[in-house]
mmCIF file of C-alpha atoms in Angstrom:
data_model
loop_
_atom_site.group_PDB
_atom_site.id
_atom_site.type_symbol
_atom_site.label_atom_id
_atom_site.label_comp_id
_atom_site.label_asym_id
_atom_site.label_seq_id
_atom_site.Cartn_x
_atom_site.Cartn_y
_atom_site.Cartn_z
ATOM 1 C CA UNK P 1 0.000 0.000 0.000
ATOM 2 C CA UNK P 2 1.344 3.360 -0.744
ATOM 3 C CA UNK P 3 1.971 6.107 1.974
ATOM 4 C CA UNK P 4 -1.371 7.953 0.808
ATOM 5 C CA UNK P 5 -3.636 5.323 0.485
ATOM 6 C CA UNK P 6 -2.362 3.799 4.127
ATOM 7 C CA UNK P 7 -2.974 7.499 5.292
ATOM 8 C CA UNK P 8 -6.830 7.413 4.296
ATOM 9 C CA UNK P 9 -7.533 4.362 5.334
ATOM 10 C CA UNK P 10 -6.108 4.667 8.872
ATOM 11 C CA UNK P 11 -8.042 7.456 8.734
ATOM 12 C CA UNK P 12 -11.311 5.802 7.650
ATOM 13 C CA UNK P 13 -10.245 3.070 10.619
ATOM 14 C CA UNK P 14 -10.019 5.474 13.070
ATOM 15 C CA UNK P 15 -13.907 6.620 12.114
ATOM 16 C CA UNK P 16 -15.122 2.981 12.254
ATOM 17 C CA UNK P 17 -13.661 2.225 15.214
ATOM 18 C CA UNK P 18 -14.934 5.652 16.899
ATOM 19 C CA UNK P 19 -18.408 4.688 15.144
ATOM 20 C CA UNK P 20 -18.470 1.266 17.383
ATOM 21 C CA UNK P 21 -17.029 2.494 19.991
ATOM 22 C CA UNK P 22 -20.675 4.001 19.792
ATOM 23 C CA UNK P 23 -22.381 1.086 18.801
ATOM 24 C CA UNK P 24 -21.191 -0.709 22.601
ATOM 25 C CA UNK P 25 -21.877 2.406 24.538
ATOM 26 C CA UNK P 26 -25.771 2.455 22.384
ATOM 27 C CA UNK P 27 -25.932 -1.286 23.640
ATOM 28 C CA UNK P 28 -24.889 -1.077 27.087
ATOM 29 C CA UNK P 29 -27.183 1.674 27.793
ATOM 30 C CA UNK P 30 -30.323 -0.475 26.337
ATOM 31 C CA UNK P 31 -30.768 1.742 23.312
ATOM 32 C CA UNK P 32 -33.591 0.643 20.977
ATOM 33 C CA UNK P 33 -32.540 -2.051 18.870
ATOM 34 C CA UNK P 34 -33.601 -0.788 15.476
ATOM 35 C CA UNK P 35 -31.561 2.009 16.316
ATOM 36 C CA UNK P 36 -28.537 0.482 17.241
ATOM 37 C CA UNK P 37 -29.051 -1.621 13.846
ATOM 38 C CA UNK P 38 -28.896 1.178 11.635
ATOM 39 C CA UNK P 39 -25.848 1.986 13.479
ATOM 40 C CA UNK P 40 -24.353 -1.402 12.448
ATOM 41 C CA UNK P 41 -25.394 -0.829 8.857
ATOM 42 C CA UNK P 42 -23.564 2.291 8.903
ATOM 43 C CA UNK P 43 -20.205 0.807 10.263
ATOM 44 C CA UNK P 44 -20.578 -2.006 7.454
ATOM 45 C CA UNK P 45 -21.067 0.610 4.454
ATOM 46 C CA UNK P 46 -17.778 2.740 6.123
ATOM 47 C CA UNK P 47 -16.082 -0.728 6.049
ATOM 48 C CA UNK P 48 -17.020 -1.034 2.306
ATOM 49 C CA UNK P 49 -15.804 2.501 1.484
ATOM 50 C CA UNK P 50 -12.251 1.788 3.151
ATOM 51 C CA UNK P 51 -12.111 -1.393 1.204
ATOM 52 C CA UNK P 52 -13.059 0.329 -1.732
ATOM 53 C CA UNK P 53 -9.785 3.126 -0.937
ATOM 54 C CA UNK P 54 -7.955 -0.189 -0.928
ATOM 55 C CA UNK P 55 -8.846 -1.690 -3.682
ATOM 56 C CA UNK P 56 -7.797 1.354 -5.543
ATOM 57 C CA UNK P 57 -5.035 1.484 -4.408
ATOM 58 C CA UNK P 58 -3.949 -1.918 -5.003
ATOM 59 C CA UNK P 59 -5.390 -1.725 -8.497
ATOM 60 C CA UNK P 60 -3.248 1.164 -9.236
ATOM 61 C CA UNK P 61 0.052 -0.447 -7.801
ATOM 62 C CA UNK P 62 0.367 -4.287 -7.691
ATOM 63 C CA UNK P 63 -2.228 -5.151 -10.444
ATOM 64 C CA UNK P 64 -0.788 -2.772 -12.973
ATOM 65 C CA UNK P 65 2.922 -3.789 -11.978
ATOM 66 C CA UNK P 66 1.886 -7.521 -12.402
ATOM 67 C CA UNK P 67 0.281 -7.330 -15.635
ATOM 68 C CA UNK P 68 3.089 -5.319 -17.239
ATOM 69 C CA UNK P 69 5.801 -8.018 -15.488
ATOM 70 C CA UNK P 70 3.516 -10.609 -17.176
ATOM 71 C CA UNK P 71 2.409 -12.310 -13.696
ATOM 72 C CA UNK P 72 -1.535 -13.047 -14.425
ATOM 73 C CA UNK P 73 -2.029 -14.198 -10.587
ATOM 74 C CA UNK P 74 -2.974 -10.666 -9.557
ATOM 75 C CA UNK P 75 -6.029 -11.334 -12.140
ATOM 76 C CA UNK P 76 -7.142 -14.157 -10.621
ATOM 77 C CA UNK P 77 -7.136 -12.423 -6.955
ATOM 78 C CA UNK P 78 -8.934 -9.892 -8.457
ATOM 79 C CA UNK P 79 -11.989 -11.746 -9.701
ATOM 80 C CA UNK P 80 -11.588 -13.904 -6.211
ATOM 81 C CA UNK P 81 -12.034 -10.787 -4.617
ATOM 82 C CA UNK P 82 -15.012 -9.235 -6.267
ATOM 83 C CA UNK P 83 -16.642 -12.722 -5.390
ATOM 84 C CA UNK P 84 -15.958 -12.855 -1.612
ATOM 85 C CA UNK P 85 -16.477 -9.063 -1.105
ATOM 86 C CA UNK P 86 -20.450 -10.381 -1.767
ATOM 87 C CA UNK P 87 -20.403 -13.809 -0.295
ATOM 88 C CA UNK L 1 -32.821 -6.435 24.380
ATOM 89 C CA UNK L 2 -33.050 -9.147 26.950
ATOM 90 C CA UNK L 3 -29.984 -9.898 29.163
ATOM 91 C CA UNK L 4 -29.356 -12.938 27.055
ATOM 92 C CA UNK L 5 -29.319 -11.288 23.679
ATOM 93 C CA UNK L 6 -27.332 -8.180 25.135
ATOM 94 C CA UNK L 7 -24.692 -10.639 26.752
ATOM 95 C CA UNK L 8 -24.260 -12.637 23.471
ATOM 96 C CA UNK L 9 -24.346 -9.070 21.393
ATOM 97 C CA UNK L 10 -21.654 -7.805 23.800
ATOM 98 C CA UNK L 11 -19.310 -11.046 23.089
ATOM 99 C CA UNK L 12 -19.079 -10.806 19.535
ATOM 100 C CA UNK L 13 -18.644 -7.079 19.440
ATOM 101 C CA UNK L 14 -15.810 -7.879 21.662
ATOM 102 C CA UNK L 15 -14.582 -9.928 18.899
ATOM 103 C CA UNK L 16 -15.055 -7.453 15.881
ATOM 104 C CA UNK L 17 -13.198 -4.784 17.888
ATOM 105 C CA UNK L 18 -10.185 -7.382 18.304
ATOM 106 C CA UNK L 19 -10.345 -7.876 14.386
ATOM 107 C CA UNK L 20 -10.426 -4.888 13.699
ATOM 108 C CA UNK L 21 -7.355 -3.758 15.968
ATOM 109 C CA UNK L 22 -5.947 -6.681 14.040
ATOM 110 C CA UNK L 23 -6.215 -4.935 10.889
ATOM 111 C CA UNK L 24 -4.692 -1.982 11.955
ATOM 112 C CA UNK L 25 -1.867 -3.737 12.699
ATOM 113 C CA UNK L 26 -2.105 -5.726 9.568
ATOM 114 C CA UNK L 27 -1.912 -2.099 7.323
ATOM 115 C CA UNK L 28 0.641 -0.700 9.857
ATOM 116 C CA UNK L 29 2.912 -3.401 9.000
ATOM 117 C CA UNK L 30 2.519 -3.317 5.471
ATOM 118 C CA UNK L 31 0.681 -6.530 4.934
ATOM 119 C CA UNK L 32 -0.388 -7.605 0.994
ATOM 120 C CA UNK L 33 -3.775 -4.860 0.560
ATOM 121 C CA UNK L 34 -6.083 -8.283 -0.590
ATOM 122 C CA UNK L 35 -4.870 -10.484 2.862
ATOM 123 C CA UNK L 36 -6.499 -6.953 4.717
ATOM 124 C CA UNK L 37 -9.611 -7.112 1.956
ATOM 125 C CA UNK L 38 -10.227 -10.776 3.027
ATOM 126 C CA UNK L 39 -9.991 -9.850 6.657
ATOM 127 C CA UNK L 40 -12.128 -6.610 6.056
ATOM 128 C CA UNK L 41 -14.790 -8.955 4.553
ATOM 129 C CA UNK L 42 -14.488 -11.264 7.225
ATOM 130 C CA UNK L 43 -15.071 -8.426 9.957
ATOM 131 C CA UNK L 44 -18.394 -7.514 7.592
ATOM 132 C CA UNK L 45 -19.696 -10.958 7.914
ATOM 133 C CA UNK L 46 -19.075 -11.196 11.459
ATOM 134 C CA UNK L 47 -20.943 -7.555 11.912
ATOM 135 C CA UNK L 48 -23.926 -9.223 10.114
ATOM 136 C CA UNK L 49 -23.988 -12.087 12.360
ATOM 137 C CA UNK L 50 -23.978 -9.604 14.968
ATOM 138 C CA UNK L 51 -26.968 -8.074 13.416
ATOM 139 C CA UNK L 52 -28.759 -11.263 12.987
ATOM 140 C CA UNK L 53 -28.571 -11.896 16.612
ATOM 141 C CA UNK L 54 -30.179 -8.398 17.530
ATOM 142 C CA UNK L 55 -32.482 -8.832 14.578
ATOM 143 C CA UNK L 56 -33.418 -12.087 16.367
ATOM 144 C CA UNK L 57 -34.171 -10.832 20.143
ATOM 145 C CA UNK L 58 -35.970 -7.509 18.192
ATOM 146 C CA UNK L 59 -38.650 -9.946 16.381
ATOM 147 C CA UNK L 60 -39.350 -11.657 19.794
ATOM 148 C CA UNK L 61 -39.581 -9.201 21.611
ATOM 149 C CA UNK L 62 -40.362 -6.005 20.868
ATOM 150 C CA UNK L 63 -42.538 -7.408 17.208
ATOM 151 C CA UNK L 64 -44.390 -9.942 19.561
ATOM 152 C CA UNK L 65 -45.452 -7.363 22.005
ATOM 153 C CA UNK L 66 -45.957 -4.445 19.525
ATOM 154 C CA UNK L 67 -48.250 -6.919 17.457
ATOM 155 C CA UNK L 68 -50.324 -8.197 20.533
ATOM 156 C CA UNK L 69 -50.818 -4.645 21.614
ATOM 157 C CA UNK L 70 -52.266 -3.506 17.971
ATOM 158 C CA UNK L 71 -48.865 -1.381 16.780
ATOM 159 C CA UNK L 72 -48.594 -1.904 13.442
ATOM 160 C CA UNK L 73 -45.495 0.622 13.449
ATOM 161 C CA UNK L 74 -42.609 -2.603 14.454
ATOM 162 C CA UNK L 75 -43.989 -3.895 11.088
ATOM 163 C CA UNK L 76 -43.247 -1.142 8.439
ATOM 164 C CA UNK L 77 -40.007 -0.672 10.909
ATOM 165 C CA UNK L 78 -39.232 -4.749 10.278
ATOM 166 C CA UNK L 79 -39.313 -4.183 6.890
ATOM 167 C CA UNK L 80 -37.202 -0.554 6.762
ATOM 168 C CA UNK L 81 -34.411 -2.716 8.405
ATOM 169 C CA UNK L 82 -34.462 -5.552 5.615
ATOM 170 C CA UNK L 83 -34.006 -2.782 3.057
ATOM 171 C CA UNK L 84 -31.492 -0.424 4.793
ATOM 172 C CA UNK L 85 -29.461 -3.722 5.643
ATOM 173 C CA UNK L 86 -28.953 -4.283 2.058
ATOM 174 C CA UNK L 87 -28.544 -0.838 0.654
ATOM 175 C CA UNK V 1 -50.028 -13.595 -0.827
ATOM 176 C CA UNK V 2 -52.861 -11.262 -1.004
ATOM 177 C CA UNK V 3 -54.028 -10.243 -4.083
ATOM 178 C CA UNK V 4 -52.728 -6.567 -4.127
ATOM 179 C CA UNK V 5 -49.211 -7.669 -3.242
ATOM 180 C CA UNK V 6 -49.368 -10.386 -6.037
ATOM 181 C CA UNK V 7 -50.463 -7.436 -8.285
ATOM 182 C CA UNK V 8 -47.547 -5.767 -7.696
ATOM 183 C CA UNK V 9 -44.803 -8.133 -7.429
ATOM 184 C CA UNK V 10 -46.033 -9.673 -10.433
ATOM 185 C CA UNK V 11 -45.744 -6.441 -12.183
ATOM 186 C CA UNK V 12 -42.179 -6.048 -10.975
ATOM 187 C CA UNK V 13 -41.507 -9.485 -11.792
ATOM 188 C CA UNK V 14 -42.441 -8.683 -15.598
ATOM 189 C CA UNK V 15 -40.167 -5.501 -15.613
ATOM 190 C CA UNK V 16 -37.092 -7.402 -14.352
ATOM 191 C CA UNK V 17 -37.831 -10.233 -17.228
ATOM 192 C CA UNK V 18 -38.130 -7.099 -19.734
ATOM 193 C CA UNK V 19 -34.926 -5.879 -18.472
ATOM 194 C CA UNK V 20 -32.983 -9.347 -18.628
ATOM 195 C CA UNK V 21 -34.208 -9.561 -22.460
ATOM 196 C CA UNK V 22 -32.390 -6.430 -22.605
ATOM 197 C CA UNK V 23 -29.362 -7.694 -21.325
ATOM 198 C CA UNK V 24 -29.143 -11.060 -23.031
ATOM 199 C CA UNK V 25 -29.862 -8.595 -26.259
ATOM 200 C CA UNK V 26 -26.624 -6.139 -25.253
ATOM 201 C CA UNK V 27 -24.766 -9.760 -24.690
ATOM 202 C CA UNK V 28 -25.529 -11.020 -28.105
ATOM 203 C CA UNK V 29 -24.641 -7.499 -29.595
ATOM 204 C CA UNK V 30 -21.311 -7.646 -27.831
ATOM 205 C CA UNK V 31 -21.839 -4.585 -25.474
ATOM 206 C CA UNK V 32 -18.941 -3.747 -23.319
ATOM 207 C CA UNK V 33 -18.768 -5.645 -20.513
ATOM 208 C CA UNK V 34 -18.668 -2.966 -17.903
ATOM 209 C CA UNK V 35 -22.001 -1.703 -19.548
ATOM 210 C CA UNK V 36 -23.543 -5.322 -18.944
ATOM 211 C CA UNK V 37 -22.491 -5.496 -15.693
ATOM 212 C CA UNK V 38 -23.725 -2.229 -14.628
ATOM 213 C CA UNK V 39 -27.599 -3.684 -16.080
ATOM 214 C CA UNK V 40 -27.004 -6.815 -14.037
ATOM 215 C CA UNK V 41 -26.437 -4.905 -11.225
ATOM 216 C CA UNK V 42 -29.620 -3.045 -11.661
ATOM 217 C CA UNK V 43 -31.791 -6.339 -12.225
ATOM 218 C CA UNK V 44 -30.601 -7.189 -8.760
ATOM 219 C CA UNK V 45 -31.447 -4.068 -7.076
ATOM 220 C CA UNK V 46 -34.876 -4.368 -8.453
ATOM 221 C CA UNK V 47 -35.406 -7.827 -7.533
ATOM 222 C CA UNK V 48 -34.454 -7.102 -4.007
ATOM 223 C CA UNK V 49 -36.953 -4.160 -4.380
ATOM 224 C CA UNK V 50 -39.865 -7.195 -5.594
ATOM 225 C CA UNK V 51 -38.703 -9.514 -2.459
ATOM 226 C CA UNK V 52 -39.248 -6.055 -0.449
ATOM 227 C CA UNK V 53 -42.843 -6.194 -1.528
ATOM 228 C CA UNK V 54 -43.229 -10.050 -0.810
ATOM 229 C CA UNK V 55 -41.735 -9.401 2.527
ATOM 230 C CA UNK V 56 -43.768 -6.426 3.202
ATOM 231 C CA UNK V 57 -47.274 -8.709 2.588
ATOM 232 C CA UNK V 58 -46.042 -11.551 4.197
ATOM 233 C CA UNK V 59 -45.060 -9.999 7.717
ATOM 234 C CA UNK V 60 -48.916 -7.680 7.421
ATOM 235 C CA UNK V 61 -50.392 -10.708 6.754
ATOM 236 C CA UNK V 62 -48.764 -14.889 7.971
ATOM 237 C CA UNK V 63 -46.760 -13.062 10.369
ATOM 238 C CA UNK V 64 -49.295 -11.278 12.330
ATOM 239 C CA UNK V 65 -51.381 -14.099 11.888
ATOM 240 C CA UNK V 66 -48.836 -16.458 13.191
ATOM 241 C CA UNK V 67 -47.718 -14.194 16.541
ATOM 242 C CA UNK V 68 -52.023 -13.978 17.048
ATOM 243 C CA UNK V 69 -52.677 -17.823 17.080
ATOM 244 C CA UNK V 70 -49.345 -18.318 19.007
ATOM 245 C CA UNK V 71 -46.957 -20.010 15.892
ATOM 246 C CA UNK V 72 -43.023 -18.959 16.957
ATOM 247 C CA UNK V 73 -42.215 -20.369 13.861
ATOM 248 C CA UNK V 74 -42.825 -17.532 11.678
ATOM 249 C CA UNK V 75 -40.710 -15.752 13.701
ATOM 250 C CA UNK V 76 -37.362 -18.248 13.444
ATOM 251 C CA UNK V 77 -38.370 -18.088 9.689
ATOM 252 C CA UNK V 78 -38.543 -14.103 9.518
ATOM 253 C CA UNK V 79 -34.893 -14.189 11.400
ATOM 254 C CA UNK V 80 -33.591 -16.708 8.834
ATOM 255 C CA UNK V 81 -34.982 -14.609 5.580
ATOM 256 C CA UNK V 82 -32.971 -12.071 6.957
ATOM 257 C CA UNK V 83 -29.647 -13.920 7.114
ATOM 258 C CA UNK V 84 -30.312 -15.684 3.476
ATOM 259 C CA UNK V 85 -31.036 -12.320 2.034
ATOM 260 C CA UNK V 86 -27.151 -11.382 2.531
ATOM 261 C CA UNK V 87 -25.812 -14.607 2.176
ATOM 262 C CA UNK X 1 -16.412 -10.057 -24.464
ATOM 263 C CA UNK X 2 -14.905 -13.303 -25.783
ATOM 264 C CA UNK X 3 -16.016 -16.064 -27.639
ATOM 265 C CA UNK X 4 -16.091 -18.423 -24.857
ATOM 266 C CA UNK X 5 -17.104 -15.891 -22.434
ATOM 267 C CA UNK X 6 -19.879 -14.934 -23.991
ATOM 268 C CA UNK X 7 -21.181 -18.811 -24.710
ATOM 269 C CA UNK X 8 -20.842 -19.241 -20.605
ATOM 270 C CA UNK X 9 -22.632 -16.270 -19.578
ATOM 271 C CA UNK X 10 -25.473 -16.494 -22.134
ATOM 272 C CA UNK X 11 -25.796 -20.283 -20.541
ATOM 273 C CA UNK X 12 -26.534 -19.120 -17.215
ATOM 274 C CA UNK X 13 -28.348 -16.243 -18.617
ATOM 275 C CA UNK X 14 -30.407 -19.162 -20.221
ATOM 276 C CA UNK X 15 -30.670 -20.450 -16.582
ATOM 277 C CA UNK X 16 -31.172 -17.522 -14.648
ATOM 278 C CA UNK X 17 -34.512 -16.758 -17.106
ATOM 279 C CA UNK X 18 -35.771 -20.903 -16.705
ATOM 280 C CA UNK X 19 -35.578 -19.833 -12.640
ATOM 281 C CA UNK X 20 -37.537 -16.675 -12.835
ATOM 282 C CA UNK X 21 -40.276 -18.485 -14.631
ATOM 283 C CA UNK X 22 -40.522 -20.721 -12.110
ATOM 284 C CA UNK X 23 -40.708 -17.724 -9.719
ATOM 285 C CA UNK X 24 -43.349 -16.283 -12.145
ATOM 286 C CA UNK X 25 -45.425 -20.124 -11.581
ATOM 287 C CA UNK X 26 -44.864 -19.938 -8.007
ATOM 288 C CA UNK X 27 -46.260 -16.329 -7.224
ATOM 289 C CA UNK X 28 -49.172 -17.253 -9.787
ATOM 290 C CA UNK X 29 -49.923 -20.921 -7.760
ATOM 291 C CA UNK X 30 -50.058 -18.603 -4.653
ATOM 292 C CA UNK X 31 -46.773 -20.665 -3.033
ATOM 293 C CA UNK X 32 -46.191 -19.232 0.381
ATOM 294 C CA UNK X 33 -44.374 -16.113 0.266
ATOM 295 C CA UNK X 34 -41.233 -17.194 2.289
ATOM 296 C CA UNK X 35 -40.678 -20.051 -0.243
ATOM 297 C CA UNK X 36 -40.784 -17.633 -3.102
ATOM 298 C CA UNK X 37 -38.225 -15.648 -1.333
ATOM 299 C CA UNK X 38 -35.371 -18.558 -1.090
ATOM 300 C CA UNK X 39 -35.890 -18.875 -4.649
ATOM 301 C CA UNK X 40 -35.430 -15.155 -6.072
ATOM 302 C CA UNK X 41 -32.792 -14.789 -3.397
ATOM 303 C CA UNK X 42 -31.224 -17.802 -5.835
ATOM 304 C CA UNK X 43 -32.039 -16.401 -8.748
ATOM 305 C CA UNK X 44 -29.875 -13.278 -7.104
ATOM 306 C CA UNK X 45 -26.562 -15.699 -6.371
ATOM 307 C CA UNK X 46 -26.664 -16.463 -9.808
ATOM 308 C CA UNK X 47 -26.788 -12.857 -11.093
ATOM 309 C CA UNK X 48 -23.828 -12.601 -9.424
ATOM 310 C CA UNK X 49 -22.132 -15.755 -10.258
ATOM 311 C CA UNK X 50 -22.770 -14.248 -14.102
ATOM 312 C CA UNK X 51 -21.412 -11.161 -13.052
ATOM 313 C CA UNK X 52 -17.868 -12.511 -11.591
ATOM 314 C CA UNK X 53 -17.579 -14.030 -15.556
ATOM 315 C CA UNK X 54 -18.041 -11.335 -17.556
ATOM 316 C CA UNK X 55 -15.832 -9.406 -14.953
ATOM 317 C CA UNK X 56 -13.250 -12.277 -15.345
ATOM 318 C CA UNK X 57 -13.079 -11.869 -18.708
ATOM 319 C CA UNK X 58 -13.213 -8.091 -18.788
ATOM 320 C CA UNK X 59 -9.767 -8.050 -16.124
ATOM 321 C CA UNK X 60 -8.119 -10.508 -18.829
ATOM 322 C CA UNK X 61 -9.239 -8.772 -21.544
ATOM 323 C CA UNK X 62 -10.119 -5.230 -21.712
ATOM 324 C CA UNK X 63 -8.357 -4.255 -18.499
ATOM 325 C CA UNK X 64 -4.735 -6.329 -19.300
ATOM 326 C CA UNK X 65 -5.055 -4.605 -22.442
ATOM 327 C CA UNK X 66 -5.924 -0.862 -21.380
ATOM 328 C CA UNK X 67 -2.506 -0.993 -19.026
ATOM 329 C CA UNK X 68 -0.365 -2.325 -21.311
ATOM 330 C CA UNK X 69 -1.392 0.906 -23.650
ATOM 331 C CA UNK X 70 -1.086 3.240 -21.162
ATOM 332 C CA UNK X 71 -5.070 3.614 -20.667
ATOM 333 C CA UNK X 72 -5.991 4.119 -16.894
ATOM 334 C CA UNK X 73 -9.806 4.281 -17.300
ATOM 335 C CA UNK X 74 -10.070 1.181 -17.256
ATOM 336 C CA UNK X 75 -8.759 1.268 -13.784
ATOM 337 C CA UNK X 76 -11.261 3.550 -12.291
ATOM 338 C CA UNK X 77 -14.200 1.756 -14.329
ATOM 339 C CA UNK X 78 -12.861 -1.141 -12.200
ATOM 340 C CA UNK X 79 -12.907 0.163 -8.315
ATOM 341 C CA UNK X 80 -16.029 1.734 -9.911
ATOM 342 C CA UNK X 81 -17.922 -1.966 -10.680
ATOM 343 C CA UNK X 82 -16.682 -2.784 -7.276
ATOM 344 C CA UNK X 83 -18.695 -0.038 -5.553
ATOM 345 C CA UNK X 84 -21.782 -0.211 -7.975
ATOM 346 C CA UNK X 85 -21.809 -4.033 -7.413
ATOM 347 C CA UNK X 86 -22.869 -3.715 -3.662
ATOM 348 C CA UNK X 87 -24.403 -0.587 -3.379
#
């Protein structure tokens, strides 16, 4: 990972952990449990766009430096990836 | 919630906060960006089993008792969640 | 499934078929991929929006019946519709 | 798309249709709701299935051959599809 892309997604680490940080305080003090739900939804779709400032980054580096040193593994990882991120 | 459902919610936050700290450490030391993706994912899933849990105490409880006592509002609420958990 | 529910979800159900003609048409035609893909996507989200419907009916109308005349099972089914949905 | 490709994914294109039919008979039959549900949440999994093949082939294809010209969009079309496909 390069120095930016580890940057903002410490960052975006930082928020999710914060966020349930939230989540156990909404939990131990009985909060509704729809509400705390949404919560959890929220944390998931911050997860997703941290993964997504991953990906990126990954496409960018090792999947264009592995195609142009003729190594088609990183294609395969990709595709494996795009199926687990929805299993 | 009920004790029991707040207990067992409690546990596996527990967990997905150690995961996650795991992570962190994971991108602090450099590790390969898809090993984190798969572990990312794998903190998701756990999060939904979370949710699952709370979804499951919610319905019994608080859908049971709203039902009996004539409030149709747990209902449209219900099926809010199933929609916002997906989007 | 009451009948106004069937109305609609059957109605949905004939848009998504409409729209997978459309995509097996852009297939045929050689479309570029990423435009496919971004169609497929779109069937999805409107199926989940169909099984949003189905769900929507079916807690009004077996579930409240079911918590009346004492049945727990709809409720371990309700629970497990929501863990299938994301699986 | 390829040759072969294209022969796979119009095959489970061919399937995904034969299921939603059966969806179609089912809703029409009046088959309890939560039954119907399992099966479009199938029909779903193997939207998605399709999708990781055309995406396959687009990574071997189109994308190997956009880096190896120098073409980046095909990068951000790519972390694009991954956001689109879960959103």
């Amino acid at each position: 990972m390069d120095d930016t892309t580890r940057g903002e997604v410490l960052k975006r680490l930082a928020y999710i952990e914060g966020h349930l940080t939230g989540v156990r305080k909404m939990i131990e003090q009985d909060t509704y449990c729809v509400d705390v739900l949404k919560q959890t939804y929220a944390v998931r779709r911050a997860i997703e766009k941290m993964e997504s400032k991953m990906l990126s980054g990954h496409v960018r580096g090792c999947v264009v430096d592995g195609i142009k040193s003729g190594d088609d593994g990183v294609l395969d990882e990709l595709v494996d990836l795009y199926e687990l991120a929805n299993s």
